[in-house]
Amino acid sequence: MAVFVLGSILAALRIPVRAWESPWAEDAYEFLHRASTHHGPLGGLAELVHPYAGYAAAYQRVVAWLVTFLPVPSQGVAISLSGALTQAGVAVLAYVTVKAMAGSRAPAAFVAAWVVALPLGQEVVDNLANTAWFLLFGSILVVFWRPRGTTGAVTAALVLAFAALSTPFGVGSVVLAALVWWVTRDAEMRPMVLAGIVAAATQVVVMLTAPARTMGTYPNPPLELLRGWLRRVAGDGVLGVGRYDPEQHVHPDVTVGVLVVLVAALMAALVAWSKGVAAVSLPAVLLAGSLVLFTVTLLPLKVTTVLVPEASRYFVVPALMFLTALALLVSTLHRAPTLSRLLRSGVALAVAGACLFGVLSSWHANDMGRSARPTWQSQVAVARADCANHSARHREVLAVSPVGWRAVFSCRYLTR
């Protein structure tokens, strides 16, 4: 409970309060709009797997449907803060799962904190549209988690299923879970894997039958993807983006990322020498998964990794996976009695200090112009006044962020 409450506050504080009052893009334009047309005890579930941008976004639609039960003037703030609450929920999941993996609270607290304070990908903060990235990270963690009770098993199954139903990359988590089950033959994983397979199959069907998605392209040759991972995941994931000037479109170099990777490699070598190769197996899997996910995500999307403020949501999960690997390595290294106490403490302090600098230098998220937009409450008030002169079927257009986005709602819904 403490992790959830503190995580919610930290996630919400990263963006100016005024920005909460202007829903972000798809939050109102797609999710809240469609939920409003099917408002009722079960009506919103009719949109559960309705495709948007070529795939199903089930979690976002469920949250938007729940928001419709609130008074209309408060829905703008509620749907914005739902992102912070989701981050906090995944932070709790990270705390529980990493604590089980490492057998220690310190690395668990580190990873949980980085879920709500990651110093890159600020456009994922406090909006519903991008919460699937945090669900994706949670679905990767539960693959390596063996909960002791029914509550944990159900939670793991739901997280994996919702991730697969909310983002195409969640299908990859299901494949990973199936591979781990096939290798370990762990009977306790079966319910989670089965739930994931059903969700993944549903997502695939939705994607195959959805209208084609169109987007711009940007060339990303393999070597550029590797440099991009070093810049944005290993570099920015640890030291943040605050050291760049976004207005100047600074080209981040790979120096910081290379240094961080060298430190990680040194820790892995020390852990393997002191504890055995098996002790670095899980961090190695997470590191390899970070590279693979980064490549698989950006290769078809053709997203540039050069400009600092653009599309950094695609770097969030690889960075969290990399930081989790670092946390596990530091924790294992710190408990290695065969190594010098000064060496163990020095490495731990160096990693913690670098990450703390990253958070402090990159704390305030860019609100993407949301603070300058008309508030949701003010627009609802104007729309209600206009609805007094029209029938319940009349539709009102409300402006949302960023500039140019609009959401349409019926007077019947706005005046209820």
Tab-separated table of C-alpha atoms in Angstrom:
chain	number	residue	atom	x	y	z
A	1	MET	CA	0.000	0.000	0.000
A	2	ALA	CA	2.854	2.392	0.808
A	3	VAL	CA	4.476	1.717	-2.570
A	4	PHE	CA	1.169	2.334	-4.358
A	5	VAL	CA	0.361	5.584	-2.540
A	6	LEU	CA	3.873	7.004	-2.830
A	7	GLY	CA	4.160	5.830	-6.436
A	8	SER	CA	0.875	7.508	-7.371
A	9	ILE	CA	1.988	10.801	-5.835
A	10	LEU	CA	5.421	10.735	-7.498
A	11	ALA	CA	3.993	9.864	-10.917
A	12	ALA	CA	1.349	12.584	-10.671
A	13	LEU	CA	3.795	15.263	-9.510
A	14	ARG	CA	5.993	14.920	-12.578
A	15	ILE	CA	3.601	16.893	-14.751
A	16	PRO	CA	2.101	20.341	-13.964
A	17	VAL	CA	-1.291	20.211	-12.260
A	18	ARG	CA	-2.856	22.288	-15.028
A	19	ALA	CA	-1.973	19.551	-17.535
A	20	TRP	CA	-4.187	17.051	-15.711
A	21	GLU	CA	-7.218	19.096	-16.758
A	22	SER	CA	-6.615	18.641	-20.471
A	23	PRO	CA	-6.967	14.993	-21.574
A	24	TRP	CA	-4.278	13.723	-23.893
A	25	ALA	CA	-5.009	12.838	-27.534
A	26	GLU	CA	-6.508	9.330	-27.734
A	27	ASP	CA	-7.643	9.472	-24.103
A	28	ALA	CA	-10.620	11.638	-25.049
A	29	TYR	CA	-10.660	11.418	-28.862
A	30	GLU	CA	-10.920	7.607	-28.936
A	31	PHE	CA	-11.214	5.881	-25.560
A	32	LEU	CA	-13.496	8.206	-23.602
A	33	HIS	CA	-15.532	9.050	-26.712
A	34	ARG	CA	-16.299	5.410	-27.513
A	35	ALA	CA	-16.907	4.533	-23.862
A	36	SER	CA	-19.446	7.373	-23.671
A	37	THR	CA	-21.450	5.938	-26.562
A	38	HIS	CA	-21.857	2.640	-24.688
A	39	HIS	CA	-22.186	3.996	-21.159
A	40	GLY	CA	-23.901	1.614	-18.741
A	41	PRO	CA	-23.263	-1.333	-16.398
A	42	LEU	CA	-21.776	-3.485	-19.163
A	43	GLY	CA	-22.080	-1.252	-22.197
A	44	GLY	CA	-18.469	-0.122	-22.264
A	45	LEU	CA	-17.269	-3.708	-22.541
A	46	ALA	CA	-18.753	-3.789	-26.044
A	47	GLU	CA	-15.680	-1.806	-27.127
A	48	LEU	CA	-13.200	-4.095	-25.362
A	49	VAL	CA	-11.353	-5.254	-28.468
A	50	HIS	CA	-12.389	-2.529	-30.901
A	51	PRO	CA	-9.215	-1.788	-32.903
A	52	TYR	CA	-7.431	1.533	-32.778
A	53	ALA	CA	-4.221	2.197	-34.741
A	54	GLY	CA	-4.399	-1.381	-35.957
A	55	TYR	CA	-4.679	-3.295	-32.669
A	56	ALA	CA	-6.844	-3.818	-29.599
A	57	ALA	CA	-6.308	-1.562	-26.564
A	58	ALA	CA	-8.403	-3.428	-24.012
A	59	TYR	CA	-6.946	-1.999	-20.805
A	60	GLN	CA	-7.327	1.591	-21.983
A	61	ARG	CA	-10.940	0.932	-22.944
A	62	VAL	CA	-11.784	-0.679	-19.596
A	63	VAL	CA	-10.336	2.286	-17.698
A	64	ALA	CA	-12.153	4.791	-19.940
A	65	TRP	CA	-15.406	2.892	-19.387
A	66	LEU	CA	-14.919	3.101	-15.601
A	67	VAL	CA	-14.255	6.833	-15.898
A	68	THR	CA	-17.659	7.339	-17.555
A	69	PHE	CA	-19.331	6.529	-14.230
A	70	LEU	CA	-17.854	9.710	-12.725
A	71	PRO	CA	-19.450	13.165	-13.116
A	72	VAL	CA	-18.617	14.483	-16.581
A	73	PRO	CA	-16.727	17.629	-15.390
A	74	SER	CA	-14.275	15.475	-13.388
A	75	GLN	CA	-13.589	12.965	-16.152
A	76	GLY	CA	-10.760	14.990	-17.686
A	77	VAL	CA	-8.673	14.874	-14.512
A	78	ALA	CA	-9.660	11.257	-13.817
A	79	ILE	CA	-8.585	9.908	-17.178
A	80	SER	CA	-5.287	11.811	-16.993
A	81	LEU	CA	-4.495	10.573	-13.486
A	82	SER	CA	-5.409	7.007	-14.418
A	83	GLY	CA	-1.969	6.832	-16.005
A	84	ALA	CA	-0.305	7.704	-12.692
A	85	LEU	CA	-2.398	5.097	-10.873
A	86	THR	CA	-1.440	2.473	-13.451
A	87	GLN	CA	2.227	3.333	-13.027
A	88	ALA	CA	1.856	2.969	-9.273
A	89	GLY	CA	0.154	-0.401	-9.685
A	90	VAL	CA	2.996	-1.660	-11.877
A	91	ALA	CA	5.466	-0.255	-9.319
A	92	VAL	CA	3.831	-2.458	-6.676
A	93	LEU	CA	4.081	-5.427	-9.022
A	94	ALA	CA	7.745	-4.605	-9.663
A	95	TYR	CA	8.431	-4.392	-5.933
A	96	VAL	CA	6.846	-7.770	-5.234
A	97	THR	CA	8.364	-9.615	-8.195
A	98	VAL	CA	11.897	-8.204	-7.931
A	99	LYS	CA	11.909	-8.827	-4.177
A	100	ALA	CA	11.066	-12.458	-4.931
A	101	MET	CA	13.797	-12.649	-7.586
A	102	ALA	CA	16.529	-10.968	-5.524
A	103	GLY	CA	15.452	-11.985	-2.038
A	104	SER	CA	16.039	-8.405	-0.914
A	105	ARG	CA	14.002	-5.220	-0.536
A	106	ALA	CA	16.656	-2.778	-1.800
A	107	PRO	CA	16.650	-3.786	-5.501
A	108	ALA	CA	12.867	-4.174	-5.365
A	109	ALA	CA	12.477	-0.616	-4.077
A	110	PHE	CA	14.927	0.624	-6.727
A	111	VAL	CA	12.984	-0.884	-9.631
A	112	ALA	CA	9.627	0.202	-8.185
A	113	ALA	CA	10.907	3.772	-7.887
A	114	TRP	CA	12.163	3.763	-11.460
A	115	VAL	CA	8.769	2.694	-12.779
A	116	VAL	CA	7.322	6.020	-11.565
A	117	ALA	CA	10.457	8.160	-11.962
A	118	LEU	CA	12.159	6.882	-15.108
A	119	PRO	CA	14.131	9.848	-16.500
A	120	LEU	CA	13.021	9.376	-20.100
A	121	GLY	CA	9.771	8.850	-21.975
A	122	GLN	CA	7.999	11.730	-20.246
A	123	GLU	CA	5.083	11.542	-22.672
A	124	VAL	CA	3.989	8.321	-20.977
A	125	VAL	CA	3.340	10.188	-17.708
A	126	ASP	CA	-0.229	10.884	-16.623
A	127	ASN	CA	-2.136	9.767	-19.678
A	128	LEU	CA	-4.100	6.648	-20.440
A	129	ALA	CA	-3.002	6.148	-24.032
A	130	ASN	CA	0.539	5.076	-23.111
A	131	THR	CA	-0.176	2.956	-20.030
A	132	ALA	CA	0.228	-0.198	-22.109
A	133	TRP	CA	3.998	0.325	-21.977
A	134	PHE	CA	3.948	-0.109	-18.200
A	135	LEU	CA	1.651	-3.123	-18.522
A	136	LEU	CA	4.159	-4.578	-20.973
A	137	PHE	CA	6.963	-4.230	-18.421
A	138	GLY	CA	4.752	-5.825	-15.771
A	139	SER	CA	3.963	-8.725	-18.092
A	140	ILE	CA	7.701	-9.384	-18.534
A	141	LEU	CA	8.263	-9.402	-14.770
A	142	VAL	CA	5.456	-11.875	-14.022
A	143	VAL	CA	6.998	-14.396	-16.417
A	144	PHE	CA	9.862	-14.812	-13.931
A	145	TRP	CA	7.657	-14.650	-10.831
A	146	ARG	CA	6.308	-17.627	-8.887
A	147	PRO	CA	3.551	-16.239	-6.622
A	148	ARG	CA	2.788	-18.222	-3.495
A	149	GLY	CA	-0.956	-17.666	-3.328
A	150	THR	CA	-4.044	-17.517	-5.507
A	151	THR	CA	-4.104	-13.712	-5.495
A	152	GLY	CA	-0.630	-13.536	-7.000
A	153	ALA	CA	-1.407	-16.192	-9.610
A	154	VAL	CA	-4.591	-14.398	-10.692
A	155	THR	CA	-2.744	-11.064	-10.805
A	156	ALA	CA	0.007	-12.542	-12.977
A	157	ALA	CA	-2.541	-14.042	-15.379
A	158	LEU	CA	-4.493	-10.764	-15.633
A	159	VAL	CA	-1.386	-8.663	-16.209
A	160	LEU	CA	-0.138	-10.976	-18.955
A	161	ALA	CA	-3.583	-11.168	-20.601
A	162	PHE	CA	-4.224	-7.408	-20.463
A	163	ALA	CA	-0.750	-6.676	-21.829
A	164	ALA	CA	-1.399	-8.984	-24.788
A	165	LEU	CA	-4.835	-7.415	-25.343
A	166	SER	CA	-3.551	-3.845	-25.081
A	167	THR	CA	-0.390	-3.782	-27.200
A	168	PRO	CA	0.957	-6.012	-29.983
A	169	PHE	CA	4.230	-6.308	-28.081
A	170	GLY	CA	2.362	-8.031	-25.255
A	171	VAL	CA	2.096	-11.035	-27.567
A	172	GLY	CA	5.875	-11.309	-27.187
A	173	SER	CA	5.477	-11.586	-23.405
A	174	VAL	CA	3.098	-14.495	-23.932
A	175	VAL	CA	5.625	-16.201	-26.199
A	176	LEU	CA	8.295	-15.662	-23.530
A	177	ALA	CA	6.001	-17.110	-20.852
A	178	ALA	CA	5.283	-20.156	-23.019
A	179	LEU	CA	9.028	-20.686	-23.585
A	180	VAL	CA	9.790	-20.439	-19.861
A	181	TRP	CA	6.984	-22.887	-19.096
A	182	TRP	CA	8.229	-25.281	-21.791
A	183	VAL	CA	11.746	-25.218	-20.326
A	184	THR	CA	10.754	-25.439	-16.652
A	185	ARG	CA	7.515	-27.445	-16.972
A	186	ASP	CA	6.264	-25.497	-13.973
A	187	ALA	CA	2.640	-26.503	-13.425
A	188	GLU	CA	1.913	-23.257	-11.569
A	189	MET	CA	2.547	-21.309	-14.776
A	190	ARG	CA	-0.147	-23.076	-16.783
A	191	PRO	CA	-3.113	-20.815	-15.873
A	192	MET	CA	-1.089	-17.690	-16.667
A	193	VAL	CA	0.196	-19.111	-19.950
A	194	LEU	CA	-3.280	-20.265	-21.013
A	195	ALA	CA	-4.798	-16.861	-20.223
A	196	GLY	CA	-1.998	-15.206	-22.154
A	197	ILE	CA	-2.438	-17.481	-25.180
A	198	VAL	CA	-6.172	-16.718	-25.380
A	199	ALA	CA	-5.485	-12.977	-25.115
A	200	ALA	CA	-2.646	-13.109	-27.649
A	201	ALA	CA	-4.777	-15.053	-30.128
A	202	THR	CA	-7.534	-12.456	-29.754
A	203	GLN	CA	-5.056	-9.635	-30.351
A	204	VAL	CA	-3.704	-11.337	-33.478
A	205	VAL	CA	-7.230	-11.736	-34.874
A	206	VAL	CA	-7.982	-8.059	-34.175
A	207	MET	CA	-4.752	-6.981	-35.859
A	208	LEU	CA	-5.387	-9.124	-38.928
A	209	THR	CA	-8.923	-7.765	-39.359
A	210	ALA	CA	-8.259	-4.118	-38.378
A	211	PRO	CA	-7.860	-1.331	-40.944
A	212	ALA	CA	-4.260	-0.867	-42.030
A	213	ARG	CA	-2.220	1.570	-39.964
A	214	THR	CA	-0.302	4.325	-41.742
A	215	MET	CA	2.742	6.134	-40.373
A	216	GLY	CA	5.852	7.956	-41.451
A	217	THR	CA	9.129	6.152	-41.921
A	218	TYR	CA	12.659	6.799	-40.768
A	219	PRO	CA	15.645	4.671	-41.778
A	220	ASN	CA	17.115	2.644	-38.909
A	221	PRO	CA	19.966	0.407	-40.112
A	222	PRO	CA	21.108	-2.279	-37.629
A	223	LEU	CA	24.184	-0.346	-36.504
A	224	GLU	CA	22.058	2.743	-35.841
A	225	LEU	CA	19.708	0.640	-33.707
A	226	LEU	CA	22.648	-0.509	-31.600
A	227	ARG	CA	23.823	3.078	-31.211
A	228	GLY	CA	20.263	4.077	-30.406
A	229	TRP	CA	20.083	1.465	-27.632
A	230	LEU	CA	23.359	2.725	-26.154
A	231	ARG	CA	22.169	6.342	-26.334
A	232	ARG	CA	18.577	6.076	-25.195
A	233	VAL	CA	18.395	2.925	-23.045
A	234	ALA	CA	21.809	2.473	-21.417
A	235	GLY	CA	22.599	6.201	-21.451
A	236	ASP	CA	19.340	8.086	-20.953
A	237	GLY	CA	17.775	5.287	-18.906
A	238	VAL	CA	20.437	5.847	-16.241
A	239	LEU	CA	21.589	9.484	-16.547
A	240	GLY	CA	18.346	10.891	-17.960
A	241	VAL	CA	17.623	13.418	-20.682
A	242	GLY	CA	18.045	16.511	-18.511
A	243	ARG	CA	21.614	16.944	-19.712
A	244	TYR	CA	20.332	17.672	-23.246
A	245	ASP	CA	18.745	20.819	-24.596
A	246	PRO	CA	15.644	19.650	-26.492
A	247	GLU	CA	15.273	23.031	-28.209
A	248	GLN	CA	18.659	22.548	-29.851
A	249	HIS	CA	17.819	18.977	-30.965
A	250	VAL	CA	21.083	17.734	-29.528
A	251	HIS	CA	22.432	14.519	-31.009
A	252	PRO	CA	23.083	12.238	-28.022
A	253	ASP	CA	26.355	10.324	-28.353
A	254	VAL	CA	26.988	6.796	-27.110
A	255	THR	CA	29.742	7.587	-24.590
A	256	VAL	CA	27.564	7.455	-21.477
A	257	GLY	CA	25.800	4.317	-22.666
A	258	VAL	CA	29.092	2.551	-23.367
A	259	LEU	CA	30.390	3.433	-19.893
A	260	VAL	CA	27.212	2.134	-18.247
A	261	VAL	CA	27.398	-1.106	-20.221
A	262	LEU	CA	31.062	-1.523	-19.243
A	263	VAL	CA	30.125	-1.109	-15.563
A	264	ALA	CA	27.331	-3.665	-16.004
A	265	ALA	CA	29.743	-6.084	-17.696
A	266	LEU	CA	32.249	-5.625	-14.859
A	267	MET	CA	29.560	-6.351	-12.284
A	268	ALA	CA	28.412	-9.426	-14.216
A	269	ALA	CA	31.998	-10.731	-14.371
A	270	LEU	CA	32.501	-10.185	-10.638
A	271	VAL	CA	29.180	-11.852	-9.798
A	272	ALA	CA	29.947	-14.841	-12.059
A	273	TRP	CA	33.417	-15.198	-10.491
A	274	SER	CA	32.072	-14.966	-6.936
A	275	LYS	CA	28.668	-16.634	-7.186
A	276	GLY	CA	28.859	-18.701	-10.374
A	277	VAL	CA	27.526	-18.217	-13.872
A	278	ALA	CA	23.973	-19.137	-12.817
A	279	ALA	CA	23.841	-15.967	-10.700
A	280	VAL	CA	23.974	-13.783	-13.819
A	281	SER	CA	21.472	-15.784	-15.871
A	282	LEU	CA	18.384	-13.672	-15.080
A	283	PRO	CA	20.153	-10.299	-15.523
A	284	ALA	CA	21.565	-11.635	-18.799
A	285	VAL	CA	18.084	-12.613	-19.992
A	286	LEU	CA	16.724	-9.167	-19.082
A	287	LEU	CA	19.614	-7.428	-20.832
A	288	ALA	CA	19.189	-9.538	-23.971
A	289	GLY	CA	15.437	-8.935	-23.824
A	290	SER	CA	16.035	-5.186	-23.611
A	291	LEU	CA	18.103	-5.287	-26.802
A	292	VAL	CA	15.619	-7.520	-28.612
A	293	LEU	CA	12.558	-5.488	-27.609
A	294	PHE	CA	14.257	-2.227	-28.585
A	295	THR	CA	15.130	-3.660	-32.001
A	296	VAL	CA	11.792	-5.358	-32.634
A	297	THR	CA	9.895	-2.224	-31.602
A	298	LEU	CA	11.825	0.278	-33.667
A	299	LEU	CA	12.614	-1.769	-36.771
A	300	PRO	CA	9.032	-1.893	-38.134
A	301	LEU	CA	8.061	1.519	-36.748
A	302	LYS	CA	11.058	3.320	-38.263
A	303	VAL	CA	11.293	5.733	-35.329
A	304	THR	CA	14.331	7.989	-35.024
A	305	THR	CA	16.508	7.444	-31.946
A	306	VAL	CA	18.538	10.583	-32.508
A	307	LEU	CA	16.332	13.499	-31.449
A	308	VAL	CA	15.859	13.614	-27.692
A	309	PRO	CA	12.149	14.422	-27.254
A	310	GLU	CA	10.697	12.235	-29.969
A	311	ALA	CA	8.976	8.875	-29.504
A	312	SER	CA	10.857	8.051	-26.312
A	313	ARG	CA	7.886	5.995	-25.119
A	314	TYR	CA	9.369	3.201	-27.220
A	315	PHE	CA	12.479	3.244	-25.013
A	316	VAL	CA	10.688	2.965	-21.655
A	317	VAL	CA	10.336	-0.811	-21.366
A	318	PRO	CA	13.848	-1.647	-22.661
A	319	ALA	CA	15.226	0.883	-20.168
A	320	LEU	CA	13.247	-0.597	-17.272
A	321	MET	CA	14.434	-4.085	-18.217
A	322	PHE	CA	18.034	-2.866	-18.327
A	323	LEU	CA	17.688	-1.102	-14.963
A	324	THR	CA	16.160	-4.230	-13.431
A	325	ALA	CA	19.173	-6.217	-14.628
A	326	LEU	CA	21.457	-3.584	-13.068
A	327	ALA	CA	19.545	-3.741	-9.773
A	328	LEU	CA	19.824	-7.539	-9.628
A	329	LEU	CA	23.552	-7.403	-10.400
A	330	VAL	CA	24.226	-4.749	-7.747
A	331	SER	CA	22.200	-6.684	-5.173
A	332	THR	CA	23.988	-9.969	-5.873
A	333	LEU	CA	27.372	-8.263	-5.961
A	334	HIS	CA	26.729	-6.527	-2.656
A	335	ARG	CA	26.096	-9.899	-0.993
A	336	ALA	CA	29.275	-11.534	-2.369
A	337	PRO	CA	31.512	-12.032	0.705
A	338	THR	CA	34.546	-13.039	-1.373
A	339	LEU	CA	34.839	-9.541	-2.832
A	340	SER	CA	36.262	-6.449	-1.191
A	341	ARG	CA	33.693	-4.530	0.831
A	342	LEU	CA	35.080	-1.284	-0.600
A	343	LEU	CA	34.644	-2.573	-4.169
A	344	ARG	CA	31.084	-3.756	-3.546
A	345	SER	CA	30.046	-0.498	-1.874
A	346	GLY	CA	31.813	1.619	-4.483
A	347	VAL	CA	30.055	-0.004	-7.427
A	348	ALA	CA	26.670	0.189	-5.701
A	349	LEU	CA	27.125	3.864	-4.846
A	350	ALA	CA	28.314	4.677	-8.375
A	351	VAL	CA	25.252	3.092	-9.984
A	352	ALA	CA	22.858	4.614	-7.435
A	353	GLY	CA	24.463	8.049	-7.781
A	354	ALA	CA	24.254	7.989	-11.583
A	355	CYS	CA	20.589	6.956	-11.498
A	356	LEU	CA	19.761	9.582	-8.879
A	357	PHE	CA	21.362	12.260	-11.054
A	358	GLY	CA	19.267	11.034	-13.990
A	359	VAL	CA	16.028	11.378	-12.050
A	360	LEU	CA	16.831	14.767	-10.513
A	361	SER	CA	17.981	16.244	-13.808
A	362	SER	CA	14.970	14.926	-15.718
A	363	TRP	CA	12.243	15.087	-13.089
A	364	HIS	CA	9.748	17.474	-14.659
A	365	ALA	CA	8.001	15.942	-17.635
A	366	ASN	CA	7.221	17.976	-20.714
A	367	ASP	CA	3.453	18.455	-20.644
A	368	MET	CA	3.398	18.682	-24.468
A	369	GLY	CA	1.458	21.951	-24.357
A	370	ARG	CA	-1.349	20.614	-22.177
A	371	SER	CA	-1.046	23.456	-19.649
A	372	ALA	CA	-1.862	25.994	-22.356
A	373	ARG	CA	-4.997	24.205	-23.561
A	374	PRO	CA	-8.528	24.981	-22.340
A	375	THR	CA	-9.443	22.901	-19.318
A	376	TRP	CA	-11.850	20.005	-19.638
A	377	GLN	CA	-14.203	21.523	-17.045
A	378	SER	CA	-14.421	24.856	-18.842
A	379	GLN	CA	-15.165	23.177	-22.155
A	380	VAL	CA	-17.820	20.942	-20.619
A	381	ALA	CA	-19.479	24.021	-19.099
A	382	VAL	CA	-19.581	25.774	-22.484
A	383	ALA	CA	-20.834	22.619	-24.201
A	384	ARG	CA	-23.606	22.164	-21.636
A	385	ALA	CA	-24.750	25.730	-22.153
A	386	ASP	CA	-24.875	25.154	-25.907
A	387	CYS	CA	-26.728	21.857	-25.412
A	388	ALA	CA	-29.569	23.782	-23.791
A	389	ASN	CA	-30.452	25.008	-27.281
A	390	HIS	CA	-30.208	21.616	-28.975
A	391	SER	CA	-31.621	18.122	-28.738
A	392	ALA	CA	-30.005	15.313	-26.744
A	393	ARG	CA	-28.684	13.840	-29.993
A	394	HIS	CA	-26.706	16.978	-30.841
A	395	ARG	CA	-22.943	16.537	-30.698
A	396	GLU	CA	-20.450	18.941	-29.176
A	397	VAL	CA	-16.756	19.119	-30.110
A	398	LEU	CA	-14.240	19.531	-27.279
A	399	ALA	CA	-10.576	20.407	-27.850
A	400	VAL	CA	-7.923	18.157	-26.288
A	401	SER	CA	-4.133	18.075	-26.346
A	402	PRO	CA	-2.030	18.253	-28.423
A	403	VAL	CA	-3.171	21.101	-30.665
A	404	GLY	CA	-5.433	19.900	-33.453
A	405	TRP	CA	-7.046	16.983	-31.596
A	406	ARG	CA	-10.797	17.008	-30.995
A	407	ALA	CA	-13.252	14.764	-29.180
A	408	VAL	CA	-16.980	14.529	-29.923
A	409	PHE	CA	-19.653	13.847	-27.278
A	410	SER	CA	-23.444	13.867	-27.417
A	411	CYS	CA	-25.489	16.338	-25.392
A	412	ARG	CA	-27.240	13.380	-23.795
A	413	TYR	CA	-23.897	12.303	-22.311
A	414	LEU	CA	-22.568	15.768	-21.455
A	415	THR	CA	-25.712	16.873	-19.599
A	416	ARG	CA	-26.458	13.676	-17.700
